[in-house]
PDB file of C-alpha atoms and ligand atoms in Angstrom:
ATOM      1  CA  UNK I   1     -31.526  -2.149   0.446  1.00  0.00           C
ATOM      2  CA  UNK I   2     -29.458  -3.186   3.476  1.00  0.00           C
ATOM      3  CA  UNK I   3     -28.186  -0.653   6.021  1.00  0.00           C
ATOM      4  CA  UNK I   4     -24.635  -1.264   4.809  1.00  0.00           C
ATOM      5  CA  UNK I   5     -25.575  -0.660   1.180  1.00  0.00           C
ATOM      6  CA  UNK I   6     -27.497   2.479   2.139  1.00  0.00           C
ATOM      7  CA  UNK I   7     -24.542   3.879   4.073  1.00  0.00           C
ATOM      8  CA  UNK I   8     -22.169   3.181   1.179  1.00  0.00           C
ATOM      9  CA  UNK I   9     -24.437   4.895  -1.342  1.00  0.00           C
ATOM     10  CA  UNK I  10     -24.839   7.904   0.922  1.00  0.00           C
ATOM     11  CA  UNK I  11     -21.094   8.282   1.450  1.00  0.00           C
ATOM     12  CA  UNK I  12     -20.358   7.790  -2.254  1.00  0.00           C
ATOM     13  CA  UNK I  13     -22.883  10.551  -3.008  1.00  0.00           C
ATOM     14  CA  UNK I  14     -21.165  12.891  -0.563  1.00  0.00           C
ATOM     15  CA  UNK I  15     -17.750  12.098  -1.981  1.00  0.00           C
ATOM     16  CA  UNK I  16     -19.054  12.716  -5.507  1.00  0.00           C
ATOM     17  CA  UNK I  17     -15.965  11.184  -7.082  1.00  0.00           C
ATOM     18  CA  UNK I  18     -13.511  13.422  -5.217  1.00  0.00           C
ATOM     19  CA  UNK I  19     -12.010  10.554  -3.190  1.00  0.00           C
ATOM     20  CA  UNK I  20     -11.982   6.750  -3.224  1.00  0.00           C
ATOM     21  CA  UNK I  21     -13.940   5.057  -0.448  1.00  0.00           C
ATOM     22  CA  UNK I  22     -11.980   2.412   1.457  1.00  0.00           C
ATOM     23  CA  UNK I  23     -14.427   0.390   3.564  1.00  0.00           C
ATOM     24  CA  UNK I  24     -12.674  -0.414   6.823  1.00  0.00           C
ATOM     25  CA  UNK I  25     -13.803  -3.947   7.551  1.00  0.00           C
ATOM     26  CA  UNK I  26     -11.668  -4.846  10.582  1.00  0.00           C
ATOM     27  CA  UNK I  27     -13.488  -7.030  13.156  1.00  0.00           C
ATOM     28  CA  UNK I  28     -16.519  -7.371  10.844  1.00  0.00           C
ATOM     29  CA  UNK I  29     -17.778 -10.796   9.672  1.00  0.00           C
ATOM     30  CA  UNK I  30     -17.604 -12.025   6.065  1.00  0.00           C
ATOM     31  CA  UNK I  31     -21.344 -11.450   5.546  1.00  0.00           C
ATOM     32  CA  UNK I  32     -20.903  -7.740   6.214  1.00  0.00           C
ATOM     33  CA  UNK I  33     -18.035  -7.565   3.715  1.00  0.00           C
ATOM     34  CA  UNK I  34     -20.153  -9.372   1.129  1.00  0.00           C
ATOM     35  CA  UNK I  35     -22.959  -6.859   1.619  1.00  0.00           C
ATOM     36  CA  UNK I  36     -20.527  -4.040   0.987  1.00  0.00           C
ATOM     37  CA  UNK I  37     -19.162  -5.878  -2.039  1.00  0.00           C
ATOM     38  CA  UNK I  38     -22.632  -6.344  -3.479  1.00  0.00           C
ATOM     39  CA  UNK I  39     -23.321  -2.640  -2.911  1.00  0.00           C
ATOM     40  CA  UNK I  40     -20.389  -1.954  -5.241  1.00  0.00           C
ATOM     41  CA  UNK I  41     -17.632  -1.223  -2.713  1.00  0.00           C
ATOM     42  CA  UNK I  42     -14.679  -3.438  -3.585  1.00  0.00           C
ATOM     43  CA  UNK I  43     -11.810  -1.868  -1.661  1.00  0.00           C
ATOM     44  CA  UNK I  44     -11.405  -3.024   1.923  1.00  0.00           C
ATOM     45  CA  UNK I  45      -9.061  -1.854   4.674  1.00  0.00           C
ATOM     46  CA  UNK I  46      -7.902  -4.199   7.415  1.00  0.00           C
ATOM     47  CA  UNK I  47      -5.433  -3.612  10.239  1.00  0.00           C
ATOM     48  CA  UNK I  48      -4.403  -7.182  11.115  1.00  0.00           C
ATOM     49  CA  UNK I  49      -2.446  -9.489   8.834  1.00  0.00           C
ATOM     50  CA  UNK I  50      -4.081 -12.766   9.848  1.00  0.00           C
ATOM     51  CA  UNK I  51      -7.612 -11.403   9.663  1.00  0.00           C
ATOM     52  CA  UNK I  52      -6.954  -9.875   6.258  1.00  0.00           C
ATOM     53  CA  UNK I  53      -5.431 -13.079   4.836  1.00  0.00           C
ATOM     54  CA  UNK I  54      -8.329 -15.201   6.148  1.00  0.00           C
ATOM     55  CA  UNK I  55     -10.926 -12.868   4.681  1.00  0.00           C
ATOM     56  CA  UNK I  56      -9.098 -12.572   1.364  1.00  0.00           C
ATOM     57  CA  UNK I  57      -9.060 -16.360   0.977  1.00  0.00           C
ATOM     58  CA  UNK I  58     -12.832 -16.509   1.455  1.00  0.00           C
ATOM     59  CA  UNK I  59     -14.053 -13.612  -0.663  1.00  0.00           C
ATOM     60  CA  UNK I  60     -14.118 -12.765  -4.401  1.00  0.00           C
ATOM     61  CA  UNK I  61     -10.817 -12.190  -6.199  1.00  0.00           C
ATOM     62  CA  UNK I  62     -11.615  -8.711  -7.500  1.00  0.00           C
ATOM     63  CA  UNK I  63     -11.454  -7.084  -4.062  1.00  0.00           C
ATOM     64  CA  UNK I  64      -8.589  -4.657  -3.463  1.00  0.00           C
ATOM     65  CA  UNK I  65      -7.072  -5.165   0.003  1.00  0.00           C
ATOM     66  CA  UNK I  66      -5.422  -2.265   1.826  1.00  0.00           C
ATOM     67  CA  UNK I  67      -3.324  -2.804   4.945  1.00  0.00           C
ATOM     68  CA  UNK I  68      -4.018   0.186   7.206  1.00  0.00           C
ATOM     69  CA  UNK I  69      -2.622  -1.036  10.526  1.00  0.00           C
ATOM     70  CA  UNK I  70       0.836  -1.290  11.994  1.00  0.00           C
ATOM     71  CA  UNK I  71       2.711  -3.972  10.024  1.00  0.00           C
ATOM     72  CA  UNK I  72       5.520  -6.071  11.501  1.00  0.00           C
ATOM     73  CA  UNK I  73       8.266  -7.074   9.083  1.00  0.00           C
ATOM     74  CA  UNK I  74       7.932 -10.781   9.895  1.00  0.00           C
ATOM     75  CA  UNK I  75       4.283 -10.732   8.757  1.00  0.00           C
ATOM     76  CA  UNK I  76       4.672  -9.064   5.364  1.00  0.00           C
ATOM     77  CA  UNK I  77       5.004 -12.471   3.687  1.00  0.00           C
ATOM     78  CA  UNK I  78       1.410 -13.397   4.498  1.00  0.00           C
ATOM     79  CA  UNK I  79      -0.106 -10.506   2.540  1.00  0.00           C
ATOM     80  CA  UNK I  80       2.550 -10.009  -0.164  1.00  0.00           C
ATOM     81  CA  UNK I  81       0.813 -12.319  -2.689  1.00  0.00           C
ATOM     82  CA  UNK I  82      -2.346 -10.226  -2.863  1.00  0.00           C
ATOM     83  CA  UNK I  83      -2.225  -6.891  -1.004  1.00  0.00           C
ATOM     84  CA  UNK I  84      -3.067  -3.898  -3.228  1.00  0.00           C
ATOM     85  CA  UNK I  85      -1.782  -1.059  -1.060  1.00  0.00           C
ATOM     86  CA  UNK I  86       0.105  -0.938   2.227  1.00  0.00           C
ATOM     87  CA  UNK I  87      -0.934   2.387   3.768  1.00  0.00           C
ATOM     88  CA  UNK I  88       1.030   2.110   6.997  1.00  0.00           C
ATOM     89  CA  UNK I  89       4.718   2.074   6.045  1.00  0.00           C
ATOM     90  CA  UNK I  90       6.804   3.707   8.761  1.00  0.00           C
ATOM     91  CA  UNK I  91      10.407   2.572   8.199  1.00  0.00           C
ATOM     92  CA  UNK I  92      13.026   1.746   5.586  1.00  0.00           C
ATOM     93  CA  UNK I  93      13.389  -1.695   7.141  1.00  0.00           C
ATOM     94  CA  UNK I  94       9.705  -2.413   6.467  1.00  0.00           C
ATOM     95  CA  UNK I  95      10.003  -1.140   2.882  1.00  0.00           C
ATOM     96  CA  UNK I  96      12.989  -3.425   2.327  1.00  0.00           C
ATOM     97  CA  UNK I  97      11.013  -6.430   3.547  1.00  0.00           C
ATOM     98  CA  UNK I  98       7.990  -5.513   1.400  1.00  0.00           C
ATOM     99  CA  UNK I  99      10.338  -5.234  -1.580  1.00  0.00           C
ATOM    100  CA  UNK I 100      11.859  -8.647  -0.846  1.00  0.00           C
ATOM    101  CA  UNK I 101       8.467 -10.354  -0.568  1.00  0.00           C
ATOM    102  CA  UNK I 102       7.069  -8.523  -3.609  1.00  0.00           C
ATOM    103  CA  UNK I 103      10.040  -9.749  -5.642  1.00  0.00           C
ATOM    104  CA  UNK I 104       9.256 -13.353  -4.658  1.00  0.00           C
ATOM    105  CA  UNK I 105       5.811 -12.954  -6.154  1.00  0.00           C
ATOM    106  CA  UNK I 106       7.028 -10.998  -9.129  1.00  0.00           C
ATOM    107  CA  UNK I 107       4.937  -8.003  -8.088  1.00  0.00           C
ATOM    108  CA  UNK I 108       5.392  -4.311  -7.438  1.00  0.00           C
ATOM    109  CA  UNK I 109       3.599  -3.401  -4.209  1.00  0.00           C
ATOM    110  CA  UNK I 110       2.263   0.129  -3.800  1.00  0.00           C
ATOM    111  CA  UNK I 111       2.840   1.791  -0.426  1.00  0.00           C
ATOM    112  CA  UNK I 112       1.950   4.957   1.457  1.00  0.00           C
ATOM    113  CA  UNK I 113       4.107   6.445   4.183  1.00  0.00           C
ATOM    114  CA  UNK I 114       2.150   6.878   7.392  1.00  0.00           C
ATOM    115  CA  UNK I 115       2.724  10.350   8.760  1.00  0.00           C
ATOM    116  CA  UNK I 116       2.184  11.290  12.355  1.00  0.00           C
ATOM    117  CA  UNK I 117      -0.073  14.360  12.420  1.00  0.00           C
ATOM    118  CA  UNK I 118      -2.173  13.889  15.555  1.00  0.00           C
ATOM    119  CA  UNK I 119      -1.515  15.125  19.055  1.00  0.00           C
ATOM    120  CA  UNK I 120      -2.033  11.729  20.638  1.00  0.00           C
ATOM    121  CA  UNK I 121       1.113   9.899  21.627  1.00  0.00           C
ATOM    122  CA  UNK I 122      -0.320   6.529  20.690  1.00  0.00           C
ATOM    123  CA  UNK I 123      -0.468   6.913  16.930  1.00  0.00           C
ATOM    124  CA  UNK I 124       2.170   5.285  14.724  1.00  0.00           C
ATOM    125  CA  UNK I 125       3.941   7.043  11.912  1.00  0.00           C
ATOM    126  CA  UNK I 126       6.858   9.150  10.746  1.00  0.00           C
ATOM    127  CA  UNK I 127       7.250  12.838  11.409  1.00  0.00           C
ATOM    128  CA  UNK I 128       7.914  15.201   8.506  1.00  0.00           C
ATOM    129  CA  UNK I 129      11.701  15.099   8.855  1.00  0.00           C
ATOM    130  CA  UNK I 130      11.834  11.315   9.103  1.00  0.00           C
ATOM    131  CA  UNK I 131       9.619  10.928   6.048  1.00  0.00           C
ATOM    132  CA  UNK I 132      11.730  13.352   4.045  1.00  0.00           C
ATOM    133  CA  UNK I 133      14.896  11.485   5.026  1.00  0.00           C
ATOM    134  CA  UNK I 134      13.337   8.197   3.971  1.00  0.00           C
ATOM    135  CA  UNK I 135      12.202   9.549   0.598  1.00  0.00           C
ATOM    136  CA  UNK I 136      15.738  10.769  -0.052  1.00  0.00           C
ATOM    137  CA  UNK I 137      17.535   7.702   1.289  1.00  0.00           C
ATOM    138  CA  UNK I 138      19.978   6.242  -1.281  1.00  0.00           C
ATOM    139  CA  UNK I 139      18.874   2.745  -0.189  1.00  0.00           C
ATOM    140  CA  UNK I 140      15.510   3.319  -1.913  1.00  0.00           C
ATOM    141  CA  UNK I 141      17.285   2.982  -5.244  1.00  0.00           C
ATOM    142  CA  UNK I 142      17.562  -0.798  -4.904  1.00  0.00           C
ATOM    143  CA  UNK I 143      13.906  -1.293  -4.058  1.00  0.00           C
ATOM    144  CA  UNK I 144      12.578  -1.977  -7.530  1.00  0.00           C
ATOM    145  CA  UNK I 145       9.519  -3.926  -6.343  1.00  0.00           C
ATOM    146  CA  UNK I 146       7.909  -1.230  -4.235  1.00  0.00           C
ATOM    147  CA  UNK I 147       6.418   2.084  -5.276  1.00  0.00           C
ATOM    148  CA  UNK I 148       5.617   4.862  -2.805  1.00  0.00           C
ATOM    149  CA  UNK I 149       2.483   6.521  -4.117  1.00  0.00           C
ATOM    150  CA  UNK I 150       1.657   8.955  -1.325  1.00  0.00           C
ATOM    151  CA  UNK I 151       0.940   9.558   2.343  1.00  0.00           C
ATOM    152  CA  UNK I 152      -1.543   8.431   4.990  1.00  0.00           C
ATOM    153  CA  UNK I 153      -2.414  10.124   8.273  1.00  0.00           C
ATOM    154  CA  UNK I 154      -4.880  10.037  11.155  1.00  0.00           C
ATOM    155  CA  UNK I 155      -6.116  13.270  12.697  1.00  0.00           C
ATOM    156  CA  UNK I 156      -6.501  13.654  16.433  1.00  0.00           C
ATOM    157  CA  UNK I 157      -9.663  12.070  17.802  1.00  0.00           C
ATOM    158  CA  UNK I 158     -11.385  15.297  18.898  1.00  0.00           C
ATOM    159  CA  UNK I 159     -14.563  17.324  18.368  1.00  0.00           C
ATOM    160  CA  UNK I 160     -12.420  20.361  17.589  1.00  0.00           C
ATOM    161  CA  UNK I 161     -13.007  20.740  13.861  1.00  0.00           C
ATOM    162  CA  UNK I 162     -10.460  23.532  13.510  1.00  0.00           C
ATOM    163  CA  UNK I 163      -7.744  21.301  14.899  1.00  0.00           C
ATOM    164  CA  UNK I 164      -8.667  18.387  12.620  1.00  0.00           C
ATOM    165  CA  UNK I 165      -8.728  20.711   9.625  1.00  0.00           C
ATOM    166  CA  UNK I 166      -5.332  22.166  10.472  1.00  0.00           C
ATOM    167  CA  UNK I 167      -3.820  18.674  10.837  1.00  0.00           C
ATOM    168  CA  UNK I 168      -5.182  17.691   7.419  1.00  0.00           C
ATOM    169  CA  UNK I 169      -3.884  20.948   5.940  1.00  0.00           C
ATOM    170  CA  UNK I 170      -0.392  20.244   7.240  1.00  0.00           C
ATOM    171  CA  UNK I 171      -0.467  16.731   5.800  1.00  0.00           C
ATOM    172  CA  UNK I 172      -1.605  18.091   2.429  1.00  0.00           C
ATOM    173  CA  UNK I 173       1.231  20.636   2.494  1.00  0.00           C
ATOM    174  CA  UNK I 174       3.733  17.856   3.162  1.00  0.00           C
ATOM    175  CA  UNK I 175       2.220  15.763   0.362  1.00  0.00           C
ATOM    176  CA  UNK I 176       2.578  18.640  -2.110  1.00  0.00           C
ATOM    177  CA  UNK I 177       6.178  19.134  -1.040  1.00  0.00           C
ATOM    178  CA  UNK I 178       7.145  15.446  -1.311  1.00  0.00           C
ATOM    179  CA  UNK I 179       5.375  15.133  -4.635  1.00  0.00           C
ATOM    180  CA  UNK I 180       8.140  17.209  -6.210  1.00  0.00           C
ATOM    181  CA  UNK I 181      10.881  14.695  -5.274  1.00  0.00           C
ATOM    182  CA  UNK I 182      11.921  12.855  -8.440  1.00  0.00           C
ATOM    183  CA  UNK I 183      12.982   9.232  -7.987  1.00  0.00           C
ATOM    184  CA  UNK I 184      12.199   6.108  -9.938  1.00  0.00           C
ATOM    185  CA  UNK I 185      10.028   4.403  -7.306  1.00  0.00           C
ATOM    186  CA  UNK I 186       8.141   7.495  -6.152  1.00  0.00           C
ATOM    187  CA  UNK I 187       4.852   8.258  -7.888  1.00  0.00           C
ATOM    188  CA  UNK I 188       2.812  10.446  -5.559  1.00  0.00           C
ATOM    189  CA  UNK I 189      -0.883  10.393  -6.375  1.00  0.00           C
ATOM    190  CA  UNK I 190      -2.739   9.360  -3.200  1.00  0.00           C
ATOM    191  CA  UNK I 191      -3.351  11.212   0.035  1.00  0.00           C
ATOM    192  CA  UNK I 192      -5.201   8.931   2.451  1.00  0.00           C
ATOM    193  CA  UNK I 193      -6.910  10.952   5.180  1.00  0.00           C
ATOM    194  CA  UNK I 194     -10.352  10.962   6.731  1.00  0.00           C
ATOM    195  CA  UNK I 195     -12.350   8.406   8.732  1.00  0.00           C
ATOM    196  CA  UNK I 196     -16.012   8.124   9.799  1.00  0.00           C
ATOM    197  CA  UNK I 197     -15.966  11.267  11.911  1.00  0.00           C
ATOM    198  CA  UNK I 198     -13.943  13.536   9.664  1.00  0.00           C
ATOM    199  CA  UNK I 199     -13.969  12.326   6.056  1.00  0.00           C
ATOM    200  CA  UNK I 200     -15.872  15.347   4.729  1.00  0.00           C
ATOM    201  CA  UNK I 201     -13.316  17.729   6.237  1.00  0.00           C
ATOM    202  CA  UNK I 202     -10.541  15.538   4.824  1.00  0.00           C
ATOM    203  CA  UNK I 203     -11.977  15.680   1.315  1.00  0.00           C
ATOM    204  CA  UNK I 204     -12.276  19.468   1.526  1.00  0.00           C
ATOM    205  CA  UNK I 205      -8.596  19.541   2.466  1.00  0.00           C
ATOM    206  CA  UNK I 206      -7.464  17.418  -0.477  1.00  0.00           C
ATOM    207  CA  UNK I 207      -7.850  13.783   0.519  1.00  0.00           C
ATOM    208  CA  UNK I 208      -7.981  11.310  -2.376  1.00  0.00           C
ATOM    209  CA  UNK I 209      -8.805   8.280  -0.215  1.00  0.00           C
ATOM    210  CA  UNK I 210     -11.045   8.046   2.856  1.00  0.00           C
ATOM    211  CA  UNK I 211     -10.979   5.090   5.236  1.00  0.00           C
ATOM    212  CA  UNK I 212     -14.469   4.634   6.665  1.00  0.00           C
ATOM    213  CA  UNK I 213     -15.496   1.853   9.044  1.00  0.00           C
ATOM    214  CA  UNK I 214     -18.142   2.573  11.676  1.00  0.00           C
ATOM    215  CA  UNK I 215     -20.193   4.925   9.466  1.00  0.00           C
ATOM    216  CA  UNK I 216     -20.768   1.929   7.167  1.00  0.00           C
ATOM    217  CA  UNK I 217     -20.769  -1.115   9.428  1.00  0.00           C
ATOM    218  CA  UNK I 218     -21.770   0.333  12.798  1.00  0.00           C
ATOM    219  CA  UNK I 219     -19.573   0.606  15.851  1.00  0.00           C
ATOM    220  CA  UNK I 220     -16.971  -2.033  16.699  1.00  0.00           C
ATOM    221  CA  UNK I 221     -16.841  -3.758  20.081  1.00  0.00           C
TER     222      UNK I 221
HETATM  223  C1  PLP L   1     -10.191   1.697  12.178  1.00  0.00           C
HETATM  224  C2  PLP L   1      -9.499   2.630  11.266  1.00  0.00           C
HETATM  225  C3  PLP L   1     -10.213   3.495  10.421  1.00  0.00           C
HETATM  226  C4  PLP L   1     -11.734   3.582  10.401  1.00  0.00           C
HETATM  227  O1  PLP L   1     -12.235   4.155  11.561  1.00  0.00           O
HETATM  228  P1  PLP L   1     -13.792   4.578  11.669  1.00  0.00           P
HETATM  229  O2  PLP L   1     -13.783   5.665  12.676  1.00  0.00           O
HETATM  230  O3  PLP L   1     -14.520   3.356  12.116  1.00  0.00           O
HETATM  231  O4  PLP L   1     -14.228   5.033  10.338  1.00  0.00           O
HETATM  232  C5  PLP L   1      -9.503   4.298   9.561  1.00  0.00           C
HETATM  233  N1  PLP L   1      -8.154   4.279   9.529  1.00  0.00           N
HETATM  234  C6  PLP L   1      -7.433   3.472  10.312  1.00  0.00           C
HETATM  235  C7  PLP L   1      -5.949   3.507  10.218  1.00  0.00           C
HETATM  236  C8  PLP L   1      -8.071   2.631  11.210  1.00  0.00           C
HETATM  237  O5  PLP L   1      -7.338   1.831  12.004  1.00  0.00           O
END
């Protein structure tokens, strides 16, 4: 068994069906993605539009592609034909563009709102109030080709487990709160939190989707 396959099996065993494993394949070559695919992992996360579109065109059709990086509105069109889930939605303007492109392809594109939970200033995302305003915005009504199915967040990059856990707890609390909002294009069922260093904590705190890169593919340059 290859190292990649071994890592995937180990993580899947730890998750024990509690959360879906998203293999974060950014910067990794096609051969590495194929190894993961052959090990049974068919959901890949990428953070750059061009890289994702190139890889998608060269790999099997039954792979689910998740956009996990900051997405510019003018680039949505390149992934709209195939993307399975856009995890990094942080504005109404972006949702409107996703809706427009989804309509062109006669699709409904699932999205997560990216919530800012970390202490670092560099991370993208909405704060709780901004997300709540967006979920209640009347303009959502017209967006029949998107569906918001949950939230995504990144914890602070720290060794302080208590801090990571408390950030995940606050995201879970927000998720439970937003889940009660009733609108036609809201269908909360996914909470994407946890990466290589903290996915076990995330799952304990209610994650349904972990995004794991370096623990599968090794460190990135
Ligand atoms: C790169 C990335 C990951 C994976 O990070 P690892 O620490 O390599 O597991 C997860 N989520 C997002 C949003 C990322 O950009």
